[in-house]
Coordinates of C-alpha atoms in Angstrom, one line a residue:
X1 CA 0.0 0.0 0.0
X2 CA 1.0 3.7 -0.4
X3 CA 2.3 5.6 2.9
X4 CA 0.3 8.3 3.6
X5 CA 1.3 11.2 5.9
X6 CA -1.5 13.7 7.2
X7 CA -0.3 17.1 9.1
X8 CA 3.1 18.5 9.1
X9 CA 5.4 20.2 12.3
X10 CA 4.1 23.6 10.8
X11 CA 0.5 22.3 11.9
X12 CA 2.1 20.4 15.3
X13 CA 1.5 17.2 14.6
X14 CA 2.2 14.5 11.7
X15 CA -0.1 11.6 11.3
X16 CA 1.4 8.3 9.1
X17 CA -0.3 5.1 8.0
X18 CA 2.0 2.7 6.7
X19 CA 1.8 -1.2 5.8
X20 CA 3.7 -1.7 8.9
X21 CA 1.6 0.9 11.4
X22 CA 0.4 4.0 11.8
X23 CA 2.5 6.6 13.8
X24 CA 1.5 9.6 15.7
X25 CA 4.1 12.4 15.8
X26 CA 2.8 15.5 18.1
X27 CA 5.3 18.6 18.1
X28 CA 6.1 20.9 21.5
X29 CA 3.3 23.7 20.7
X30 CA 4.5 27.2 19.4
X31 CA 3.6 30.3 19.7
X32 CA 0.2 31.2 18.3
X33 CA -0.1 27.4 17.8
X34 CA -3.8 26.2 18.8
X35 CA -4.1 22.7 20.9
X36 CA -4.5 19.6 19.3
X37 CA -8.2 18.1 19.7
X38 CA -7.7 14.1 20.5
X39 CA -10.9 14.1 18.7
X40 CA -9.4 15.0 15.5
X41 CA -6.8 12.8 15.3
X42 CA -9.4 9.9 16.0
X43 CA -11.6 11.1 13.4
X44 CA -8.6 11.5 10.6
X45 CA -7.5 7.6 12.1
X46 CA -11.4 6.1 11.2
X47 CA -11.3 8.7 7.8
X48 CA -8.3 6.8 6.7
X49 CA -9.9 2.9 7.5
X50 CA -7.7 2.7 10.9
X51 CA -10.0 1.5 12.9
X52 CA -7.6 -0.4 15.5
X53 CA -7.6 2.8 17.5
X54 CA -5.6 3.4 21.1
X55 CA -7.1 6.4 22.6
X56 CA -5.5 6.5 26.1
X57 CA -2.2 6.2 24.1
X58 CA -3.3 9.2 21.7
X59 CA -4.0 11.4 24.8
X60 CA -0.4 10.9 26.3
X61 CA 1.4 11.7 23.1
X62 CA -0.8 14.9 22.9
X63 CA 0.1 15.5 26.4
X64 CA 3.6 14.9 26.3
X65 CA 4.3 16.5 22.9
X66 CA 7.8 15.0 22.9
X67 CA 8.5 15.7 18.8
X68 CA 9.0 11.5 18.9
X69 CA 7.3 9.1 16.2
X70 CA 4.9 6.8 18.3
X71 CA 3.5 3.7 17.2
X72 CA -0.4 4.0 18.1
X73 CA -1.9 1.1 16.0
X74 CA -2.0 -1.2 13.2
X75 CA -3.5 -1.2 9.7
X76 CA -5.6 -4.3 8.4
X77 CA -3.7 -4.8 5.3
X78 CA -6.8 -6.0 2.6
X79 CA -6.5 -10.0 1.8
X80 CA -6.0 -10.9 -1.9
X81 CA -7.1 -14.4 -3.4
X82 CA -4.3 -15.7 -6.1
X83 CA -5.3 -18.1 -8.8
X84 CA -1.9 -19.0 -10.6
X85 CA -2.2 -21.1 -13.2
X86 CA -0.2 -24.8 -12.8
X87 CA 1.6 -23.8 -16.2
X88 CA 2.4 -20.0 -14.7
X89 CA 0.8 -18.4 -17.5
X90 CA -1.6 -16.5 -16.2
X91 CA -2.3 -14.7 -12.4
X92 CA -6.2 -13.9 -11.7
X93 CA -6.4 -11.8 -8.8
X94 CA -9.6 -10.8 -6.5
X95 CA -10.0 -9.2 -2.7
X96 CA -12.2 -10.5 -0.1
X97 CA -15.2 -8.8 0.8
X98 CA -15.1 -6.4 3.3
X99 CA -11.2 -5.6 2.1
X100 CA -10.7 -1.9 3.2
X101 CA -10.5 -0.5 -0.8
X102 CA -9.2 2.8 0.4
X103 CA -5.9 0.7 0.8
X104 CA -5.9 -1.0 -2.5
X105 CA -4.4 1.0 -4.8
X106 CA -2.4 0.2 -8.5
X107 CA 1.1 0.7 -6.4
X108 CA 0.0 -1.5 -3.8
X109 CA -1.3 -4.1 -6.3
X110 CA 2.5 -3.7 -8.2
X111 CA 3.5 -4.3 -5.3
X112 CA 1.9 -7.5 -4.2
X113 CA 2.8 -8.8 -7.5
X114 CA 6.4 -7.4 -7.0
X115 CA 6.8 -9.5 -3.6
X116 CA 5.4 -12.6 -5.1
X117 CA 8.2 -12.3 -8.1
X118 CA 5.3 -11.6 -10.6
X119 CA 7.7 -9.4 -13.2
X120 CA 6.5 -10.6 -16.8
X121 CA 3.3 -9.9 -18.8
X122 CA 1.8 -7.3 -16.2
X123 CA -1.2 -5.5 -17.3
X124 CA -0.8 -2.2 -16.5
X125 CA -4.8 -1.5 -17.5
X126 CA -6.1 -4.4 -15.4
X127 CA -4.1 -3.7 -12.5
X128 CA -5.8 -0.2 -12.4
X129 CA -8.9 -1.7 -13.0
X130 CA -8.5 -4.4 -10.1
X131 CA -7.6 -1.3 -7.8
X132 CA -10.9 0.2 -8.6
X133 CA -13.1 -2.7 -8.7
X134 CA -11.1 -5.2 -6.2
X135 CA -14.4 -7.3 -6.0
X136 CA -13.8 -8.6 -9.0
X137 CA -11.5 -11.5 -10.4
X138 CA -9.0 -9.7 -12.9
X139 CA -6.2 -11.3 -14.9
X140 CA -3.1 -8.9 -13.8
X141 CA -0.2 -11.2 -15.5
X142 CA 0.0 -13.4 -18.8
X143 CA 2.9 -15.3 -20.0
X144 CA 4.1 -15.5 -23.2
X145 CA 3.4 -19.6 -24.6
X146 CA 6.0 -21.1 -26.7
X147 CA 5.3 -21.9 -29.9
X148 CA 5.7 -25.2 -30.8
X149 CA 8.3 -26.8 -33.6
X150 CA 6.7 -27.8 -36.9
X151 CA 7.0 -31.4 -37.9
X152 CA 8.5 -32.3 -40.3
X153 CA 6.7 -33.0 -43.4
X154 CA 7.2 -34.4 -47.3
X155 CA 6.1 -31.9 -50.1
X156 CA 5.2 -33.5 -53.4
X157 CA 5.7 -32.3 -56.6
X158 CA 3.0 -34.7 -58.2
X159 CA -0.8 -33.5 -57.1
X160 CA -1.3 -37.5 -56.7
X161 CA -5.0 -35.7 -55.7
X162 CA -6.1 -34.8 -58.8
X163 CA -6.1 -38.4 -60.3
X164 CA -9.0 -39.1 -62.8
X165 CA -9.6 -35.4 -62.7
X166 CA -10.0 -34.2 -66.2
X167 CA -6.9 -31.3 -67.5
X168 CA -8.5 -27.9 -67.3
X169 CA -8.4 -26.5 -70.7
X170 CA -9.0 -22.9 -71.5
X171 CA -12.0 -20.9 -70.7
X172 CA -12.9 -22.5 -68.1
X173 CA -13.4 -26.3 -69.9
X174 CA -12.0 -29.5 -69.7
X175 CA -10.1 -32.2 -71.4
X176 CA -11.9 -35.2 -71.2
X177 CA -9.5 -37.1 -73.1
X178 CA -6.7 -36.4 -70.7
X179 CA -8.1 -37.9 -67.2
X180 CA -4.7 -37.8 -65.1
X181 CA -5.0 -41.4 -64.5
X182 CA -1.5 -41.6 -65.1
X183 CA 1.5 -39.2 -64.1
X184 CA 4.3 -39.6 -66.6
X185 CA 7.9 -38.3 -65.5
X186 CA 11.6 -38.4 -66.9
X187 CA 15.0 -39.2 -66.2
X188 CA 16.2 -36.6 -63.0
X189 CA 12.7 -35.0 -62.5
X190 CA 12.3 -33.8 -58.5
X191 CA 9.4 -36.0 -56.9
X192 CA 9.1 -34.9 -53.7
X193 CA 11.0 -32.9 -50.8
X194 CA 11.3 -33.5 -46.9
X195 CA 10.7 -30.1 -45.5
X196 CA 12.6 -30.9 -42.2
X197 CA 11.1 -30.2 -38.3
X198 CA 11.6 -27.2 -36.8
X199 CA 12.8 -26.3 -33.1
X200 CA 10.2 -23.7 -32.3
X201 CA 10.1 -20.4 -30.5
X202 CA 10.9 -20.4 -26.8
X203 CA 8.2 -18.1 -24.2
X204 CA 8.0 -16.7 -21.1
X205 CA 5.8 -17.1 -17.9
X206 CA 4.7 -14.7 -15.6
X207 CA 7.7 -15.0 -13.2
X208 CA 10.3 -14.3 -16.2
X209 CA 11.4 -18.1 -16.4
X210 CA 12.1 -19.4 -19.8
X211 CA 9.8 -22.5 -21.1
X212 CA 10.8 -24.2 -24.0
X213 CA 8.6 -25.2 -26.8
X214 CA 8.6 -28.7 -28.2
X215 CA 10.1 -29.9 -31.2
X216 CA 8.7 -31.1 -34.1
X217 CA 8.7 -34.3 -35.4
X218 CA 11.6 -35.9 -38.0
X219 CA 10.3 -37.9 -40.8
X220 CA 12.3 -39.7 -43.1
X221 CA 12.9 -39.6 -47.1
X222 CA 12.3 -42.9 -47.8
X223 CA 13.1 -43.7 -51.3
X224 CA 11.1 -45.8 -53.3
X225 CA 11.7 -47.8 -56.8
X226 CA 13.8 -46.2 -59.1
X227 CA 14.4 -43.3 -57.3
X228 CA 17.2 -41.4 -55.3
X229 CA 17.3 -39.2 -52.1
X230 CA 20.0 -36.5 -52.7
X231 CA 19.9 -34.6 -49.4
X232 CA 16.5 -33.8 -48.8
X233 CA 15.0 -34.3 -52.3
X234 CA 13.9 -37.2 -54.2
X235 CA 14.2 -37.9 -57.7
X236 CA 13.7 -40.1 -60.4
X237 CA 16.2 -42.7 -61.8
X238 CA 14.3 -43.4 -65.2
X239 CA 11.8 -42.4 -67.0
X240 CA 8.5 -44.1 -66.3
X241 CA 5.4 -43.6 -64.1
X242 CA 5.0 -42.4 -61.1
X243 CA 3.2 -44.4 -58.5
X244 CA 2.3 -42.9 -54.9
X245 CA 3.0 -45.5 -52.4
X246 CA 2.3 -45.3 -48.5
X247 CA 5.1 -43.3 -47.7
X248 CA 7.1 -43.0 -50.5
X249 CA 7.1 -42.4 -54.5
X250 CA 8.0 -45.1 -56.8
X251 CA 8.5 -44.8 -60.7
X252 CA 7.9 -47.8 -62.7
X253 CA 9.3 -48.2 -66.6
X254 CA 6.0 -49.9 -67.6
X255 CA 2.4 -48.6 -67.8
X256 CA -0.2 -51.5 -67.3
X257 CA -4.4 -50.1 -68.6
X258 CA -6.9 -52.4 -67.8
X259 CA -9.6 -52.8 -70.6
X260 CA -10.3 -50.3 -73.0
X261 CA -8.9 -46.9 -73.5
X262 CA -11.7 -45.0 -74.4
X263 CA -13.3 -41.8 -72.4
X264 CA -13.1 -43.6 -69.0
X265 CA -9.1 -43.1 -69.1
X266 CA -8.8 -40.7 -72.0
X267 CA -5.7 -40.5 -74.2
X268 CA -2.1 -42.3 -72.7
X269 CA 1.4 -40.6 -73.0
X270 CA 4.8 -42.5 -71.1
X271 CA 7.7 -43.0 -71.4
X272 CA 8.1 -46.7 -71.1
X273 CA 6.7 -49.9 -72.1
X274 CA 2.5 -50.1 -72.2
X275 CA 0.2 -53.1 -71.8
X276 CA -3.1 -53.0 -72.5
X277 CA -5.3 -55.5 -72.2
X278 CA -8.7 -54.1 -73.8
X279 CA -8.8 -51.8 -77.5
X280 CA -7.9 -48.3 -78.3
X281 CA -11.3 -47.1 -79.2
X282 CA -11.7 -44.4 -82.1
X283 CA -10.6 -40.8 -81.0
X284 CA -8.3 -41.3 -78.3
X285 CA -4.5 -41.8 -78.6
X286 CA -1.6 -43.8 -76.9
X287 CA 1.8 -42.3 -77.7
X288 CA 5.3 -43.6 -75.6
X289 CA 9.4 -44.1 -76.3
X290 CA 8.7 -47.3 -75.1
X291 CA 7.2 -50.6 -76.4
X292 CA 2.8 -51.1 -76.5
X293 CA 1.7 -54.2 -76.3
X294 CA -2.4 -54.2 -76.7
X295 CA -4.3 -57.4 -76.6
X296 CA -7.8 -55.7 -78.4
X297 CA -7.6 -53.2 -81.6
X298 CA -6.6 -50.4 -82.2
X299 CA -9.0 -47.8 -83.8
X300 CA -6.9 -44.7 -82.8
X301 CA -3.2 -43.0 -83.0
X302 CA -0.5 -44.8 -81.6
X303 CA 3.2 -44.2 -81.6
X304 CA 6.1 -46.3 -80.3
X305 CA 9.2 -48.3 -80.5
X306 CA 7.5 -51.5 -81.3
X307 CA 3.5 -51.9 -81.2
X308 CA 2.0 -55.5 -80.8
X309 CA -1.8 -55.8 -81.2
X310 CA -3.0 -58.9 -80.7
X311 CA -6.8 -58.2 -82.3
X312 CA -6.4 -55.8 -85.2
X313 CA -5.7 -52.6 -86.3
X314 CA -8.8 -50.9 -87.8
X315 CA -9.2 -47.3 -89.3
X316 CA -12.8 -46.5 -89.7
X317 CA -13.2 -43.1 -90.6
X318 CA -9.7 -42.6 -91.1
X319 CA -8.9 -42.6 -87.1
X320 CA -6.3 -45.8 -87.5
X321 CA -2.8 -44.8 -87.5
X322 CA 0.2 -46.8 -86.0
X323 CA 3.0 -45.4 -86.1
X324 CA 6.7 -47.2 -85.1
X325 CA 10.5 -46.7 -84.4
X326 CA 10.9 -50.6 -85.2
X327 CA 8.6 -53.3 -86.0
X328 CA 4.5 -53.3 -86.0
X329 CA 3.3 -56.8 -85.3
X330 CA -1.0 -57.7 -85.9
X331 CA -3.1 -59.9 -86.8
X332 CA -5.1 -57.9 -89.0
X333 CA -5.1 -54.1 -90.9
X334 CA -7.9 -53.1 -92.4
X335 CA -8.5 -48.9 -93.4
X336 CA -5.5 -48.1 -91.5
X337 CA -2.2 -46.3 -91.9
X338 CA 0.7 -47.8 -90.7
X339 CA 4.4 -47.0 -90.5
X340 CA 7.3 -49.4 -88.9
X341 CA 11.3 -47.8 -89.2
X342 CA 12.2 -51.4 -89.3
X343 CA 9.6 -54.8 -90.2
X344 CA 5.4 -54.9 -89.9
X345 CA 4.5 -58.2 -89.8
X346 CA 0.5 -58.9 -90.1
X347 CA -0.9 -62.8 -89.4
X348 CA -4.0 -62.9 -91.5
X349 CA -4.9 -60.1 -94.1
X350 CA -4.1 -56.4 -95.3
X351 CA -6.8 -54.7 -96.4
X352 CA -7.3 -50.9 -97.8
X353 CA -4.8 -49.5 -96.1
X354 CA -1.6 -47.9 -96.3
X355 CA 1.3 -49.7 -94.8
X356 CA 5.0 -48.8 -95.3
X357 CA 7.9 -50.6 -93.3
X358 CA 11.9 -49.5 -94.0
X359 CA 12.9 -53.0 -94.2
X360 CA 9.9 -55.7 -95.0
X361 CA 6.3 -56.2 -95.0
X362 CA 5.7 -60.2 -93.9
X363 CA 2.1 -61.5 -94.1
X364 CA 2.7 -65.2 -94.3
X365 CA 0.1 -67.0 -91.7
X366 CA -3.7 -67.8 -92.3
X367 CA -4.9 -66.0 -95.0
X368 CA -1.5 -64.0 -95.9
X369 CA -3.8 -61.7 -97.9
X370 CA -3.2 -58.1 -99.4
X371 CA -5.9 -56.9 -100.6
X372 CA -6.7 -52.4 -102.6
X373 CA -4.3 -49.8 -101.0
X374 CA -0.4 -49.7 -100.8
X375 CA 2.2 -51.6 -99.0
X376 CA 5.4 -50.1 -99.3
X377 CA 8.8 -51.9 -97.8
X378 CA 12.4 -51.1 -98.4
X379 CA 13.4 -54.5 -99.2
X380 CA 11.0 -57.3 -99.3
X381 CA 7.2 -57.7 -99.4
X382 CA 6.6 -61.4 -98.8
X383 CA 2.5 -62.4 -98.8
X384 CA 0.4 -65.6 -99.4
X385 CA -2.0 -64.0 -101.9
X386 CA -2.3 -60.6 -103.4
X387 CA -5.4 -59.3 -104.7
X388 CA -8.4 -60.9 -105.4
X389 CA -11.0 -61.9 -108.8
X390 CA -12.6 -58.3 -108.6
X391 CA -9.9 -56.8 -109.5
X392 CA -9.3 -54.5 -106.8
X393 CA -6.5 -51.9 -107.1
X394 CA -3.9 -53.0 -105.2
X395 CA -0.2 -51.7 -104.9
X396 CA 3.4 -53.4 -103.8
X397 CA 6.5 -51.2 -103.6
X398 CA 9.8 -52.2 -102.8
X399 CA 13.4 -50.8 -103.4
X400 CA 12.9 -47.8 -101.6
X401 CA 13.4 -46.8 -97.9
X402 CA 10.5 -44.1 -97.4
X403 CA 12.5 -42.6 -94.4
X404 CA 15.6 -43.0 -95.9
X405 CA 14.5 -41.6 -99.0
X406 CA 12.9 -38.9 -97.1
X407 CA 15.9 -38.2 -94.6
X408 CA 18.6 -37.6 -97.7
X409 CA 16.3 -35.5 -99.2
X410 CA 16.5 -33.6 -96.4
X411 CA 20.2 -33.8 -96.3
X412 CA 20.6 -32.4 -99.7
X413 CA 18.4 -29.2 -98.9
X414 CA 21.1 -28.3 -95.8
X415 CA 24.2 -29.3 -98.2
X416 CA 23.0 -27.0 -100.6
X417 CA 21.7 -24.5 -97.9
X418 CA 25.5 -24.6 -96.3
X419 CA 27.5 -24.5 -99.7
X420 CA 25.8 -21.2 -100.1
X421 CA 26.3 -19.7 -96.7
X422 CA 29.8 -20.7 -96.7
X423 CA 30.3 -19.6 -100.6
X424 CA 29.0 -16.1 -99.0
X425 CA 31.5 -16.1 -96.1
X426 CA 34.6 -16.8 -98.7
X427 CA 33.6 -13.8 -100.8
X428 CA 33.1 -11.6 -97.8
X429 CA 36.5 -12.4 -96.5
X430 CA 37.9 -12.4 -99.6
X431 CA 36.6 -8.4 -99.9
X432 CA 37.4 -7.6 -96.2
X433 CA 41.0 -8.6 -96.6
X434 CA 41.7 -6.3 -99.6
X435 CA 39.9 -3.4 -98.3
X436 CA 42.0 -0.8 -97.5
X437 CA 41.0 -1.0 -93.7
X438 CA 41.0 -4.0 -93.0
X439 CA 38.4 -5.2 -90.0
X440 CA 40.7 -7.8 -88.7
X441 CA 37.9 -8.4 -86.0
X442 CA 35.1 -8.6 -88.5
X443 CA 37.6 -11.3 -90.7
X444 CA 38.1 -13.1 -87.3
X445 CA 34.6 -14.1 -86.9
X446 CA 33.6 -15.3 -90.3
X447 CA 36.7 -17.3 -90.2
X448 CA 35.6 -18.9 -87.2
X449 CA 32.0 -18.7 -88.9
X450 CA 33.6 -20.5 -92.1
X451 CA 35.5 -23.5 -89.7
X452 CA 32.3 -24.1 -88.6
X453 CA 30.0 -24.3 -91.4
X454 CA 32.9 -26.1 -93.2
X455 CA 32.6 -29.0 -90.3
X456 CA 29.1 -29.4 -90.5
X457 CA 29.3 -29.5 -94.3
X458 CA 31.6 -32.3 -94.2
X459 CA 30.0 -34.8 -91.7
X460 CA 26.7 -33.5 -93.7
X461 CA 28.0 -35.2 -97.5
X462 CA 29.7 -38.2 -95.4
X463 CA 26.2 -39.4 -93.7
X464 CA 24.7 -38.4 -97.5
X465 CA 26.9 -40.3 -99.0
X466 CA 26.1 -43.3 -96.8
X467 CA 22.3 -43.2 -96.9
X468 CA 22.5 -43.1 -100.7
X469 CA 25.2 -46.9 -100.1
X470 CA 22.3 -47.5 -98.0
X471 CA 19.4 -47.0 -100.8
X472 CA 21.2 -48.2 -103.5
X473 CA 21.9 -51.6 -101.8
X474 CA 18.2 -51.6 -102.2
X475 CA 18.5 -53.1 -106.3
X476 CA 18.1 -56.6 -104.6
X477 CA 14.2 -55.5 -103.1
X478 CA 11.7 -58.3 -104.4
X479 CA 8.7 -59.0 -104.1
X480 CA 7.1 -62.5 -103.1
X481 CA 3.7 -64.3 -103.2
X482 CA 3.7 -67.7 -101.7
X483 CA 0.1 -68.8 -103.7
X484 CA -1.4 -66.1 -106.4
X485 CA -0.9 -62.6 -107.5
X486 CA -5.0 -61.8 -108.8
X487 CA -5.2 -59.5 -112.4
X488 CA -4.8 -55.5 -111.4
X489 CA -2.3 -55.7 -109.1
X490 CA 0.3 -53.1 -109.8
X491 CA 3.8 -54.3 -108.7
X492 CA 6.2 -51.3 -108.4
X493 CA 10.4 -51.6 -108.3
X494 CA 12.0 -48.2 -109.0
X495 CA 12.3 -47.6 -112.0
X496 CA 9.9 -50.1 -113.0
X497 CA 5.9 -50.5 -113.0
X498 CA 4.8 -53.9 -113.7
X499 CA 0.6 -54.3 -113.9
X500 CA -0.2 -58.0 -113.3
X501 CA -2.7 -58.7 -116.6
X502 CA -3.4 -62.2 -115.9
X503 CA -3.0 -64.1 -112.4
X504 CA 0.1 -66.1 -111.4
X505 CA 1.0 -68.1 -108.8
X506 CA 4.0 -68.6 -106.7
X507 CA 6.1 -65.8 -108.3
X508 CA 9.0 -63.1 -107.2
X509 CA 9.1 -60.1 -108.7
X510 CA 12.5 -58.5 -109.1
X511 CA 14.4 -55.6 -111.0
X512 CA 15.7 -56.8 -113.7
X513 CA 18.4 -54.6 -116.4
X514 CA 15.3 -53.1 -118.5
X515 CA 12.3 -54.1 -116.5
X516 CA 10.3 -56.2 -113.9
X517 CA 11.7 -60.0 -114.0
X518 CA 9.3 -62.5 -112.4
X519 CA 10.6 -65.5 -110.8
X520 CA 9.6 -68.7 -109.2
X521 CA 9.0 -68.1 -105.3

């Protein structure tokens, strides 16, 4: 509580109230100076709450007047009920009833808090409002809490979430022919991070102690299949498809579709190896580096290394296109184009479609038919039967590579293309240098712009030169039909056209000096 002091020697007396008593101090009188009622000093004692009052001993002071501090009573300090909190976070204070409130004041509730080593998180506003109202429970004190560590946690870079959710598309729509079933990555692509725990923030409580927070959690990186944990980031071995497992990522070099792919999975691009164990239904696509392998037919696009289709490959509407790096292996083709860098090889029949293979066409089991469009191979077709008694217009080529053929063409444009630039570079330098200021900088660069033109000119003519060795070992294409070449067929061996006019049977077609030689098969 707050001393208080009432009177002063100028008055003859000085009245205290302290914590520890209250003190009567009466002064020898002076001149002029009126006698001090007892009465008074009793009624300033009962103003002031002192109601533990010693009359006789008042009257001898006054008496005596000695100028001495006298003890004449005690003050009934008020009685404060504490609620601290078991975590020390907080301090609720109240007074009993009955407390004398002219003793509570804010210094006297600092200083209750003071003595009881309350020094962190005082609120100055509530302790002025306890002192006013000290009937009332008011929360003087709050610590600060600790925050807590973060656990540690794994960030993905694959939104595994949005599975079977179609791509959005501009203006607002969607791609319902790319579903997300599947996520595709490469070779070195980031999967997935650890984002590691954190410590936390240390606090304070209302006695000024430090309290720690708790830590978070580790959690490991685990690595799954074909995958590598480089510090705290995961990535990808291969190329392939990423699977999300329990805790980890895996990536997989094949891609296995049960039954169809049609509008419930939408169109399929990987990296590896596909299975498929339904069709590829018109519209939709399947496209990989790898091999496919699909058990149904195939009524769409689809692009690989090698393509095996154990049904057929169909091309209503002229939706059927297969397209491969090496071989293409089925059992049928019918209204379809197909392509194969290396062999296609077809069980039963060819019909109306356009097939072209680098090396050979083979359609040698069941039927072996080839019946209307064109089948193309660089250096054998080999068939059962060709054509048929209405006279359908069908068309065998061999003797030329189509991507060969296509690729030197293509070689010869950049030849020529370079023999300029670097026929311009000589006549440049050729005018810089017998200028009469000479640009020696300038002549620098095409000279290094020359070397390197010249290089790429060179190995240019040497892989031209070696696809043309390439297509001219073609002379030795034939052609070959195990049982009967029908009337119409037109049989075609650079330079030569040769229009079958009546069938034949077990024949091999062949360049010969002037023309088309047919053989026995």
């Amino acid at each position: 509580m707050d001393n208080k002091a009432i009177g002063s020697q100028d008055v003859g007396y000085l009245l205290e109230i302290k914590a520890e008593g209250v003190f009567l101090t009466v002064y020898p009188l002076a001149d002029g100076q009126e006698v001090l009622d007892q009465m008074k000093i009793v009624s300033l004692l009962q103003e002031n709450a002192v109601t533990d009052i010693d009359e006789e001993l008042i009257g001898e002071v006054l008496e005596q007047r000695t100028g001495e501090q006298v003890a004449i009573g005690s003050v009934s300090l008020p009685k404060a009920e504490w609620h601290i909190s078991s975590d020390k976070m907080t301090v609720i204070v109240s007074f009993v009833e009955n407390s004398d409130s002219v003793l509570i004041t804010p210094a006297y509730v600092q200083d209750m808090l003071a003595e009881r080593g309350i020094v962190y998180g005082v609120i100055g506003e509530n302790v002025r409002y306890l002192a006013a109202h000290p009937e009332e429970e008011v929360l003087l004190a709050h610590g600060l809490r600790p925050i807590d560590g973060d656990n540690a946690y794994i960030k993905k870079y694959i939104d595994f979430s949005r599975q079977n959710i179609p791509s959005e598309m501009e203006y607002d729509r969607v791609d319902y022919k790319n579903l997300n079933l599947f996520f595709i990555v490469k070779k070195g692509d980031l999967l997935a991070e650890r984002i590691p725990q954190t410590k936390g923030t240390p606090g304070k409580n209302v006695f000024g102690q430090l309290v720690h927070p708790r830590a978070g959690r580790p959690l490991p990186l685990n690595p799954g299949k074909n995958t590598q944990v480089d510090g705290d980031k995961l990535y990808s071995l291969i190329d392939g498809q990423a699977i999300d497992g329990h805790n980890n990522i895996s990536v997989v070099p094949t891609l296995k579709i049960d039954g169809d792919v049609d509008v419930s999975k939408g169109n399929i691009h990987f990296n590896g190896t596909i299975f498929i164990s339904g069709s590829l239904r018109e519209g939709f696509s399947v496209v990989t580096s790898g091999d496919i392998h699909i058990s149904g037919t195939v009524n769409g696009v689809v692009e690989g290394n090698s393509i095996y289709v154990g049904g057929g490959i169909l091309g209503a509407h002229g939706n059927g296109s297969v397209k491969a790096k090496l071989d293409v292996h089925s059992t049928f083709i019918e209204n379809a184009n197909v392509t194969a860098g290396r062999d296609v090889i077809v069980s039963n029949v060819i019909l109306h479609s356009t097939v072209s293979a680098a090396h050979n066409v083979i359609v040698k089991e069941r039927k072996g038919l080839i019946v209307g469009g064109k089948v193309q191979a660089g250096n054998l077709i080999d068939a059962r039967t060709v054509g048929n008694t209405s006279n359908i217009v069908t068309l065998l080529k061999v003797g030329e590579n189509p991507l060969l053929s296509k690729e030197l063409r293509e070689l010869e444009r950049k030849i020529s293309l370079e023999s300029e630039q670097l026929e311009q570079i000589e006549n440049n330098i050729h005018w810089l240098e017998s200028s009469a200021n000479v640009d020696n900088k300038k002549v620098l660069e095409l000279k290094r712009t020359r070397f390197l033109i010249a290089g790429n000119l060179q190995r240019d003519e040497k892989q031209a030169d070696e696809l043309s060795e390439d297509i001219g070992q073609l002379a030795s294409a034939k052609i070959m039909v195990d049982d009967i070449v029908y009337t119409g067929v037109k049989i075609v061996i650079p330079p030569f056209i040769y229009i079958v006019q009546s069938s034949v049977q077990h024949v091999c077609f062949q360049a010969g000096e002037e023309n088309i030689v047919l053989g026995s098969y």
